[in-house]
PDB file of C-alpha atoms in Angstrom:
ATOM      1  CA  MET A 218      68.456 129.455  28.179  1.00  0.00           C
ATOM      2  CA  LYS A 219      65.339 128.521  30.049  1.00  0.00           C
ATOM      3  CA  LEU A 220      65.303 130.477  33.307  1.00  0.00           C
ATOM      4  CA  VAL A 221      62.941 129.569  36.150  1.00  0.00           C
ATOM      5  CA  ARG A 222      61.989 130.507  39.680  1.00  0.00           C
ATOM      6  CA  TYR A 223      61.182 127.567  41.922  1.00  0.00           C
ATOM      7  CA  GLY A 224      59.976 127.053  45.454  1.00  0.00           C
ATOM      8  CA  ALA A 225      57.161 128.155  47.726  1.00  0.00           C
ATOM      9  CA  PRO A 226      55.183 131.316  46.891  1.00  0.00           C
ATOM     10  CA  GLY A 227      57.131 134.363  48.001  1.00  0.00           C
ATOM     11  CA  ALA A 228      60.294 132.335  48.594  1.00  0.00           C
ATOM     12  CA  GLU A 229      61.223 131.332  45.051  1.00  0.00           C
ATOM     13  CA  LYS A 230      64.844 130.741  44.102  1.00  0.00           C
ATOM     14  CA  PRO A 231      66.465 131.353  40.702  1.00  0.00           C
ATOM     15  CA  GLY A 232      67.289 128.448  38.442  1.00  0.00           C
ATOM     16  CA  LEU A 233      67.714 127.253  34.903  1.00  0.00           C
ATOM     17  CA  ILE A 234      66.580 124.172  33.022  1.00  0.00           C
ATOM     18  CA  ASP A 235      69.381 122.017  31.630  1.00  0.00           C
ATOM     19  CA  ASP A 236      69.221 120.000  28.412  1.00  0.00           C
ATOM     20  CA  ASN A 237      67.740 117.045  30.303  1.00  0.00           C
ATOM     21  CA  GLY A 238      64.938 119.086  31.833  1.00  0.00           C
ATOM     22  CA  VAL A 239      66.541 119.189  35.283  1.00  0.00           C
ATOM     23  CA  VAL A 240      66.195 122.357  37.360  1.00  0.00           C
ATOM     24  CA  ARG A 241      69.642 123.699  38.293  1.00  0.00           C
ATOM     25  CA  ASP A 242      70.039 126.147  41.160  1.00  0.00           C
ATOM     26  CA  LEU A 243      71.411 129.633  40.373  1.00  0.00           C
ATOM     27  CA  SER A 244      71.282 130.992  43.918  1.00  0.00           C
ATOM     28  CA  ALA A 245      75.073 131.306  44.112  1.00  0.00           C
ATOM     29  CA  GLN A 246      75.135 133.347  40.910  1.00  0.00           C
ATOM     30  CA  VAL A 247      72.124 135.689  41.148  1.00  0.00           C
ATOM     31  CA  ALA A 248      69.612 136.730  43.785  1.00  0.00           C
ATOM     32  CA  ASP A 249      66.596 136.261  41.511  1.00  0.00           C
ATOM     33  CA  ILE A 250      65.422 136.280  37.884  1.00  0.00           C
ATOM     34  CA  GLY A 251      64.419 139.860  37.181  1.00  0.00           C
ATOM     35  CA  GLY A 252      65.664 143.416  36.850  1.00  0.00           C
ATOM     36  CA  ALA A 253      69.393 143.739  36.185  1.00  0.00           C
ATOM     37  CA  VAL A 254      69.778 139.968  35.735  1.00  0.00           C
ATOM     38  CA  LEU A 255      67.872 140.315  32.451  1.00  0.00           C
ATOM     39  CA  ALA A 256      70.356 142.778  30.937  1.00  0.00           C
ATOM     40  CA  PRO A 257      72.295 141.440  27.923  1.00  0.00           C
ATOM     41  CA  ALA A 258      75.657 141.286  29.725  1.00  0.00           C
ATOM     42  CA  ALA A 259      74.168 139.538  32.750  1.00  0.00           C
ATOM     43  CA  LEU A 260      72.438 136.966  30.546  1.00  0.00           C
ATOM     44  CA  ASP A 261      75.723 136.363  28.711  1.00  0.00           C
ATOM     45  CA  THR A 262      77.360 135.605  32.060  1.00  0.00           C
ATOM     46  CA  LEU A 263      74.702 133.030  32.874  1.00  0.00           C
ATOM     47  CA  ARG A 264      74.877 131.617  29.363  1.00  0.00           C
ATOM     48  CA  ALA A 265      78.599 130.938  29.829  1.00  0.00           C
ATOM     49  CA  LEU A 266      77.958 128.688  32.835  1.00  0.00           C
ATOM     50  CA  ASP A 267      78.173 124.924  32.540  1.00  0.00           C
ATOM     51  CA  PRO A 268      74.758 123.739  33.788  1.00  0.00           C
ATOM     52  CA  ALA A 269      76.327 120.482  34.966  1.00  0.00           C
ATOM     53  CA  SER A 270      78.402 122.501  37.443  1.00  0.00           C
ATOM     54  CA  LEU A 271      75.274 123.860  39.138  1.00  0.00           C
ATOM     55  CA  PRO A 272      73.448 122.018  41.936  1.00  0.00           C
ATOM     56  CA  ALA A 273      70.551 119.903  40.704  1.00  0.00           C
ATOM     57  CA  VAL A 274      67.249 120.577  42.446  1.00  0.00           C
ATOM     58  CA  ALA A 275      65.747 117.371  43.791  1.00  0.00           C
ATOM     59  CA  GLY A 276      62.216 116.265  43.091  1.00  0.00           C
ATOM     60  CA  SER A 277      59.617 118.294  41.226  1.00  0.00           C
ATOM     61  CA  PRO A 278      59.523 121.701  42.899  1.00  0.00           C
ATOM     62  CA  ARG A 279      56.727 124.181  42.378  1.00  0.00           C
ATOM     63  CA  LEU A 280      57.547 126.643  39.610  1.00  0.00           C
ATOM     64  CA  GLY A 281      56.761 130.247  40.432  1.00  0.00           C
ATOM     65  CA  PRO A 282      56.268 133.179  38.078  1.00  0.00           C
ATOM     66  CA  CYS A 283      59.303 133.165  35.812  1.00  0.00           C
ATOM     67  CA  VAL A 284      60.061 136.871  36.350  1.00  0.00           C
ATOM     68  CA  ALA A 285      60.481 138.530  39.747  1.00  0.00           C
ATOM     69  CA  GLY A 286      59.622 142.107  40.607  1.00  0.00           C
ATOM     70  CA  VAL A 287      57.584 142.898  37.508  1.00  0.00           C
ATOM     71  CA  GLY A 288      57.132 146.667  37.373  1.00  0.00           C
ATOM     72  CA  LYS A 289      54.582 146.902  34.568  1.00  0.00           C
ATOM     73  CA  PHE A 290      52.259 144.213  33.194  1.00  0.00           C
ATOM     74  CA  ILE A 291      51.104 145.698  29.894  1.00  0.00           C
ATOM     75  CA  CYS A 292      48.533 143.951  27.709  1.00  0.00           C
ATOM     76  CA  ILE A 293      47.566 144.353  24.071  1.00  0.00           C
ATOM     77  CA  GLY A 294      43.958 143.786  23.067  1.00  0.00           C
ATOM     78  CA  LEU A 295      42.629 142.376  19.775  1.00  0.00           C
ATOM     79  CA  ASN A 296      46.129 141.862  18.382  1.00  0.00           C
ATOM     80  CA  PHE A 297      45.373 138.749  16.318  1.00  0.00           C
ATOM     81  CA  SER A 298      43.518 139.214  13.052  1.00  0.00           C
ATOM     82  CA  ASP A 299      41.565 135.973  13.461  1.00  0.00           C
ATOM     83  CA  HIS A 300      40.610 136.872  17.038  1.00  0.00           C
ATOM     84  CA  ALA A 301      39.377 140.314  15.886  1.00  0.00           C
ATOM     85  CA  ALA A 302      37.229 138.540  13.280  1.00  0.00           C
ATOM     86  CA  GLU A 303      35.905 136.194  15.990  1.00  0.00           C
ATOM     87  CA  ALA A 304      34.968 139.198  18.114  1.00  0.00           C
ATOM     88  CA  GLY A 305      33.285 140.877  15.125  1.00  0.00           C
ATOM     89  CA  VAL A 306      35.385 144.035  15.357  1.00  0.00           C
ATOM     90  CA  GLU A 307      37.574 145.876  12.893  1.00  0.00           C
ATOM     91  CA  VAL A 308      41.324 145.371  13.011  1.00  0.00           C
ATOM     92  CA  PRO A 309      42.655 148.225  15.163  1.00  0.00           C
ATOM     93  CA  SER A 310      44.786 150.880  13.483  1.00  0.00           C
ATOM     94  CA  GLU A 311      46.990 151.154  16.586  1.00  0.00           C
ATOM     95  CA  PRO A 312      47.653 148.701  19.431  1.00  0.00           C
ATOM     96  CA  ILE A 313      44.938 148.636  22.082  1.00  0.00           C
ATOM     97  CA  VAL A 314      46.789 149.022  25.380  1.00  0.00           C
ATOM     98  CA  PHE A 315      45.620 148.244  28.899  1.00  0.00           C
ATOM     99  CA  MET A 316      47.306 147.288  32.158  1.00  0.00           C
ATOM    100  CA  LYS A 317      46.990 144.181  34.278  1.00  0.00           C
ATOM    101  CA  ALA A 318      47.771 144.602  37.971  1.00  0.00           C
ATOM    102  CA  THR A 319      51.040 142.963  38.988  1.00  0.00           C
ATOM    103  CA  SER A 320      49.193 141.554  42.032  1.00  0.00           C
ATOM    104  CA  ALA A 321      47.465 139.213  39.558  1.00  0.00           C
ATOM    105  CA  ILE A 322      50.748 137.414  38.793  1.00  0.00           C
ATOM    106  CA  SER A 323      50.909 133.771  39.800  1.00  0.00           C
ATOM    107  CA  GLY A 324      52.834 130.623  38.974  1.00  0.00           C
ATOM    108  CA  PRO A 325      52.159 128.617  35.812  1.00  0.00           C
ATOM    109  CA  HIS A 326      50.584 125.690  37.654  1.00  0.00           C
ATOM    110  CA  ASP A 327      49.036 127.502  40.616  1.00  0.00           C
ATOM    111  CA  GLU A 328      45.288 127.417  41.215  1.00  0.00           C
ATOM    112  CA  VAL A 329      43.329 130.289  39.697  1.00  0.00           C
ATOM    113  CA  ARG A 330      40.637 131.727  41.951  1.00  0.00           C
ATOM    114  CA  ILE A 331      37.362 132.634  40.268  1.00  0.00           C
ATOM    115  CA  PRO A 332      36.444 135.986  41.851  1.00  0.00           C
ATOM    116  CA  ARG A 333      33.341 136.466  43.972  1.00  0.00           C
ATOM    117  CA  GLY A 334      30.327 137.315  41.849  1.00  0.00           C
ATOM    118  CA  SER A 335      31.954 136.108  38.639  1.00  0.00           C
ATOM    119  CA  GLN A 336      29.793 134.527  35.962  1.00  0.00           C
ATOM    120  CA  LYS A 337      32.095 135.055  32.971  1.00  0.00           C
ATOM    121  CA  THR A 338      35.681 134.034  33.783  1.00  0.00           C
ATOM    122  CA  ASP A 339      37.494 133.366  30.499  1.00  0.00           C
ATOM    123  CA  TRP A 340      40.825 132.098  29.188  1.00  0.00           C
ATOM    124  CA  GLU A 341      43.427 133.585  26.797  1.00  0.00           C
ATOM    125  CA  VAL A 342      46.764 132.036  25.833  1.00  0.00           C
ATOM    126  CA  GLU A 343      49.216 134.844  25.091  1.00  0.00           C
ATOM    127  CA  LEU A 344      52.852 135.450  24.206  1.00  0.00           C
ATOM    128  CA  GLY A 345      54.694 137.295  26.975  1.00  0.00           C
ATOM    129  CA  ILE A 346      57.509 139.652  25.950  1.00  0.00           C
ATOM    130  CA  VAL A 347      60.003 140.246  28.772  1.00  0.00           C
ATOM    131  CA  ILE A 348      62.014 143.464  28.659  1.00  0.00           C
ATOM    132  CA  GLY A 349      65.731 143.184  29.398  1.00  0.00           C
ATOM    133  CA  ARG A 350      67.027 146.676  28.708  1.00  0.00           C
ATOM    134  CA  THR A 351      65.374 150.051  29.275  1.00  0.00           C
ATOM    135  CA  ALA A 352      63.487 151.202  26.187  1.00  0.00           C
ATOM    136  CA  SER A 353      62.490 154.829  25.696  1.00  0.00           C
ATOM    137  CA  TYR A 354      61.630 156.203  22.262  1.00  0.00           C
ATOM    138  CA  VAL A 355      63.247 153.261  20.502  1.00  0.00           C
ATOM    139  CA  ASP A 356      62.641 152.587  16.823  1.00  0.00           C
ATOM    140  CA  GLU A 357      61.455 149.265  15.445  1.00  0.00           C
ATOM    141  CA  ALA A 358      64.855 148.457  13.964  1.00  0.00           C
ATOM    142  CA  GLY A 359      66.437 148.362  17.414  1.00  0.00           C
ATOM    143  CA  ALA A 360      63.445 147.229  19.456  1.00  0.00           C
ATOM    144  CA  LEU A 361      64.414 143.558  19.747  1.00  0.00           C
ATOM    145  CA  ASP A 362      67.700 144.591  21.392  1.00  0.00           C
ATOM    146  CA  HIS A 363      65.579 145.478  24.419  1.00  0.00           C
ATOM    147  CA  VAL A 364      63.883 142.072  24.712  1.00  0.00           C
ATOM    148  CA  ALA A 365      65.387 139.543  27.133  1.00  0.00           C
ATOM    149  CA  GLY A 366      63.067 136.712  26.187  1.00  0.00           C
ATOM    150  CA  TYR A 367      59.563 135.307  26.076  1.00  0.00           C
ATOM    151  CA  CYS A 368      57.131 133.297  28.179  1.00  0.00           C
ATOM    152  CA  VAL A 369      53.628 131.846  28.211  1.00  0.00           C
ATOM    153  CA  ILE A 370      50.844 133.924  29.784  1.00  0.00           C
ATOM    154  CA  ASN A 371      47.249 133.038  30.525  1.00  0.00           C
ATOM    155  CA  ASP A 372      45.510 136.420  30.412  1.00  0.00           C
ATOM    156  CA  VAL A 373      42.597 135.256  32.535  1.00  0.00           C
ATOM    157  CA  SER A 374      39.665 137.660  32.166  1.00  0.00           C
ATOM    158  CA  GLU A 375      36.308 138.245  33.827  1.00  0.00           C
ATOM    159  CA  ARG A 376      34.213 139.472  30.896  1.00  0.00           C
ATOM    160  CA  ALA A 377      31.373 141.027  32.900  1.00  0.00           C
ATOM    161  CA  PHE A 378      33.846 142.992  35.003  1.00  0.00           C
ATOM    162  CA  GLN A 379      35.743 143.921  31.840  1.00  0.00           C
ATOM    163  CA  MET A 380      32.919 144.922  29.522  1.00  0.00           C
ATOM    164  CA  GLU A 381      29.701 145.414  31.479  1.00  0.00           C
ATOM    165  CA  ARG A 382      30.846 147.376  34.526  1.00  0.00           C
ATOM    166  CA  GLN A 383      31.908 150.562  32.680  1.00  0.00           C
ATOM    167  CA  GLY A 384      35.355 152.133  32.683  1.00  0.00           C
ATOM    168  CA  GLN A 385      38.486 150.474  31.390  1.00  0.00           C
ATOM    169  CA  TRP A 386      39.281 146.779  30.959  1.00  0.00           C
ATOM    170  CA  THR A 387      41.742 146.670  33.862  1.00  0.00           C
ATOM    171  CA  LYS A 388      39.298 145.538  36.547  1.00  0.00           C
ATOM    172  CA  GLY A 389      38.258 142.543  34.455  1.00  0.00           C
ATOM    173  CA  LYS A 390      41.887 141.516  34.012  1.00  0.00           C
ATOM    174  CA  SER A 391      43.460 142.127  37.401  1.00  0.00           C
ATOM    175  CA  CYS A 392      41.795 139.777  39.878  1.00  0.00           C
ATOM    176  CA  ASP A 393      44.204 137.891  42.112  1.00  0.00           C
ATOM    177  CA  THR A 394      45.775 134.884  40.307  1.00  0.00           C
ATOM    178  CA  PHE A 395      44.581 136.136  36.876  1.00  0.00           C
ATOM    179  CA  GLY A 396      48.157 136.396  35.537  1.00  0.00           C
ATOM    180  CA  PRO A 397      49.921 133.010  35.428  1.00  0.00           C
ATOM    181  CA  ILE A 398      53.345 133.446  33.770  1.00  0.00           C
ATOM    182  CA  GLY A 399      55.903 130.787  32.902  1.00  0.00           C
ATOM    183  CA  PRO A 400      56.889 128.009  33.288  1.00  0.00           C
ATOM    184  CA  TRP A 401      60.122 129.435  31.924  1.00  0.00           C
ATOM    185  CA  LEU A 402      61.581 132.678  30.669  1.00  0.00           C
ATOM    186  CA  VAL A 403      63.162 131.520  27.407  1.00  0.00           C
ATOM    187  CA  THR A 404      65.887 133.877  26.225  1.00  0.00           C
ATOM    188  CA  ALA A 405      65.392 135.487  22.830  1.00  0.00           C
ATOM    189  CA  ASP A 406      68.346 133.700  21.234  1.00  0.00           C
ATOM    190  CA  GLU A 407      66.746 130.317  21.939  1.00  0.00           C
ATOM    191  CA  VAL A 408      63.311 131.323  20.650  1.00  0.00           C
ATOM    192  CA  GLY A 409      64.367 132.685  17.280  1.00  0.00           C
ATOM    193  CA  ASP A 410      61.482 134.262  15.359  1.00  0.00           C
ATOM    194  CA  PRO A 411      58.713 135.113  17.857  1.00  0.00           C
ATOM    195  CA  HIS A 412      56.273 135.577  14.979  1.00  0.00           C
ATOM    196  CA  ASP A 413      56.143 131.889  14.051  1.00  0.00           C
ATOM    197  CA  LEU A 414      55.139 130.061  17.228  1.00  0.00           C
ATOM    198  CA  GLY A 415      52.206 127.707  17.600  1.00  0.00           C
ATOM    199  CA  MET A 416      49.805 128.454  20.480  1.00  0.00           C
ATOM    200  CA  TRP A 417      47.112 126.277  22.038  1.00  0.00           C
ATOM    201  CA  LEU A 418      44.781 126.039  25.005  1.00  0.00           C
ATOM    202  CA  LYS A 419      42.533 123.245  26.295  1.00  0.00           C
ATOM    203  CA  VAL A 420      39.690 123.271  28.820  1.00  0.00           C
ATOM    204  CA  ASN A 421      39.110 119.904  30.487  1.00  0.00           C
ATOM    205  CA  GLY A 422      41.042 118.265  27.679  1.00  0.00           C
ATOM    206  CA  GLN A 423      39.073 119.923  24.854  1.00  0.00           C
ATOM    207  CA  THR A 424      41.073 122.138  22.501  1.00  0.00           C
ATOM    208  CA  MET A 425      39.622 125.641  22.520  1.00  0.00           C
ATOM    209  CA  GLN A 426      42.454 127.706  21.042  1.00  0.00           C
ATOM    210  CA  ASN A 427      44.794 126.524  18.297  1.00  0.00           C
ATOM    211  CA  GLY A 428      46.605 129.422  16.666  1.00  0.00           C
ATOM    212  CA  SER A 429      49.947 130.969  15.865  1.00  0.00           C
ATOM    213  CA  THR A 430      51.793 134.198  16.460  1.00  0.00           C
ATOM    214  CA  ARG A 431      51.861 134.455  12.655  1.00  0.00           C
ATOM    215  CA  THR A 432      48.447 136.143  12.824  1.00  0.00           C
ATOM    216  CA  MET A 433      49.563 138.920  15.166  1.00  0.00           C
ATOM    217  CA  ILE A 434      48.589 142.312  13.760  1.00  0.00           C
ATOM    218  CA  PHE A 435      51.385 144.197  15.517  1.00  0.00           C
ATOM    219  CA  GLY A 436      54.611 142.241  15.924  1.00  0.00           C
ATOM    220  CA  VAL A 437      57.090 142.346  18.774  1.00  0.00           C
ATOM    221  CA  PRO A 438      59.321 145.145  17.388  1.00  0.00           C
ATOM    222  CA  HIS A 439      56.294 147.331  16.723  1.00  0.00           C
ATOM    223  CA  LEU A 440      54.839 146.763  20.188  1.00  0.00           C
ATOM    224  CA  VAL A 441      58.095 147.521  22.005  1.00  0.00           C
ATOM    225  CA  SER A 442      58.719 150.621  19.887  1.00  0.00           C
ATOM    226  CA  TYR A 443      55.119 151.812  20.139  1.00  0.00           C
ATOM    227  CA  LEU A 444      54.875 151.454  23.911  1.00  0.00           C
ATOM    228  CA  SER A 445      58.245 153.138  24.393  1.00  0.00           C
ATOM    229  CA  GLN A 446      56.809 156.321  22.878  1.00  0.00           C
ATOM    230  CA  PHE A 447      54.387 156.602  25.807  1.00  0.00           C
ATOM    231  CA  MET A 448      56.317 155.129  28.748  1.00  0.00           C
ATOM    232  CA  SER A 449      59.783 153.846  29.494  1.00  0.00           C
ATOM    233  CA  LEU A 450      59.956 150.075  29.513  1.00  0.00           C
ATOM    234  CA  HIS A 451      62.251 148.713  32.227  1.00  0.00           C
ATOM    235  CA  PRO A 452      63.988 145.372  32.749  1.00  0.00           C
ATOM    236  CA  GLY A 453      61.454 142.889  34.044  1.00  0.00           C
ATOM    237  CA  ASP A 454      58.434 144.621  32.536  1.00  0.00           C
ATOM    238  CA  ILE A 455      56.148 142.233  30.650  1.00  0.00           C
ATOM    239  CA  ILE A 456      54.052 142.829  27.542  1.00  0.00           C
ATOM    240  CA  SER A 457      51.243 140.330  26.958  1.00  0.00           C
ATOM    241  CA  ALA A 458      50.820 140.401  23.190  1.00  0.00           C
ATOM    242  CA  GLY A 459      47.234 139.264  22.599  1.00  0.00           C
ATOM    243  CA  THR A 460      45.433 135.996  21.941  1.00  0.00           C
ATOM    244  CA  PRO A 461      44.315 133.909  18.951  1.00  0.00           C
ATOM    245  CA  PRO A 462      40.646 132.923  18.460  1.00  0.00           C
ATOM    246  CA  GLY A 463      38.835 130.411  20.613  1.00  0.00           C
ATOM    247  CA  VAL A 464      38.166 132.337  23.824  1.00  0.00           C
ATOM    248  CA  GLY A 465      34.980 131.569  25.715  1.00  0.00           C
ATOM    249  CA  LEU A 466      33.443 134.947  24.890  1.00  0.00           C
ATOM    250  CA  GLY A 467      33.655 134.199  21.174  1.00  0.00           C
ATOM    251  CA  LEU A 468      31.864 130.848  21.271  1.00  0.00           C
ATOM    252  CA  LYS A 469      28.210 130.492  20.301  1.00  0.00           C
ATOM    253  CA  PRO A 470      26.854 130.290  22.909  1.00  0.00           C
ATOM    254  CA  PRO A 471      29.646 131.742  25.066  1.00  0.00           C
ATOM    255  CA  ARG A 472      31.301 129.363  27.515  1.00  0.00           C
ATOM    256  CA  TYR A 473      32.959 130.373  30.762  1.00  0.00           C
ATOM    257  CA  LEU A 474      35.017 128.670  33.429  1.00  0.00           C
ATOM    258  CA  LYS A 475      33.628 127.196  36.608  1.00  0.00           C
ATOM    259  CA  ALA A 476      35.106 125.643  39.735  1.00  0.00           C
ATOM    260  CA  ASN A 477      37.137 122.459  39.103  1.00  0.00           C
ATOM    261  CA  ASP A 478      37.720 123.225  35.420  1.00  0.00           C
ATOM    262  CA  VAL A 479      41.286 122.468  34.317  1.00  0.00           C
ATOM    263  CA  VAL A 480      42.979 124.703  31.757  1.00  0.00           C
ATOM    264  CA  GLU A 481      46.159 123.644  29.962  1.00  0.00           C
ATOM    265  CA  LEU A 482      47.965 125.960  27.559  1.00  0.00           C
ATOM    266  CA  GLY A 483      51.271 126.254  25.799  1.00  0.00           C
ATOM    267  CA  ILE A 484      53.341 128.001  23.176  1.00  0.00           C
ATOM    268  CA  GLU A 485      55.904 126.324  20.961  1.00  0.00           C
ATOM    269  CA  LYS A 486      59.404 126.499  22.535  1.00  0.00           C
ATOM    270  CA  LEU A 487      58.041 128.233  25.654  1.00  0.00           C
ATOM    271  CA  GLY A 488      56.530 125.385  27.645  1.00  0.00           C
ATOM    272  CA  VAL A 489      53.146 124.453  29.088  1.00  0.00           C
ATOM    273  CA  GLN A 490      50.952 125.710  31.933  1.00  0.00           C
ATOM    274  CA  ARG A 491      48.208 123.867  33.801  1.00  0.00           C
ATOM    275  CA  GLN A 492      45.734 125.459  36.197  1.00  0.00           C
ATOM    276  CA  THR A 493      42.756 124.238  38.154  1.00  0.00           C
ATOM    277  CA  PHE A 494      40.118 126.931  38.633  1.00  0.00           C
ATOM    278  CA  VAL A 495      38.577 127.156  42.094  1.00  0.00           C
ATOM    279  CA  GLY A 496      35.739 129.123  43.672  1.00  0.00           C
ATOM    280  CA  GLN A 497      36.085 131.417  46.660  1.00  0.00           C
ATOM    281  CA  GLY A 498      32.854 130.554  48.449  1.00  0.00           C
TER     282      GLY A 498
END
């Protein structure tokens, strides 16, 4: 299934995408897409529905973040071997973990606001792993049983805030609107192998990133198992699994985003995002 949340910011309704690309309303079935709705049994109930029996949503509604009520937005740094090479750093021996504030979450096509004082706002197409069942001290063999599905994430980053202002990376990752997620939450059964998905990102029509989850250093089972040794993962939590090469920081010379730039990005089977970047005056 492709699950969506549509409507005005803060008033999104739950829906799914049928085989013809039409948004179908799920308001009579669930309150929202998040939490308990992502449990295996709840997803099976939705999967059994006939999409044609659900009300079609007219027009082209705004799509909101595809998961509601995200408790933890966990990110993995330098998790692609070719991106580590681009950055000139050694492949990490363990996942590099940092948090992105949930207040950064925005819709897949919403404007992204370049923060005040920013000179180095950057892009990163990433695979989002959405937790569907609580995971605590799980092993790799059973880790995928705790994954509800996957989505596209743009891990927007302000590199000066991240790397030149001391402390941890969080403040360079957490500015408002720096976490577009969606357009859809695609359930794990429809995605198949998450380690064989093409990924791409364009800035003003120019391809900047063109990679694949095949070059991930730590795969989905390892990440879920690893993180569950340090914190419980709950339904609706999101893990952003790292980016392939081609970020602005890695270019020679580096290139960063400015007002009116348009970023488009996508992952095979998971859909496409499009954002216009705007200044804040």
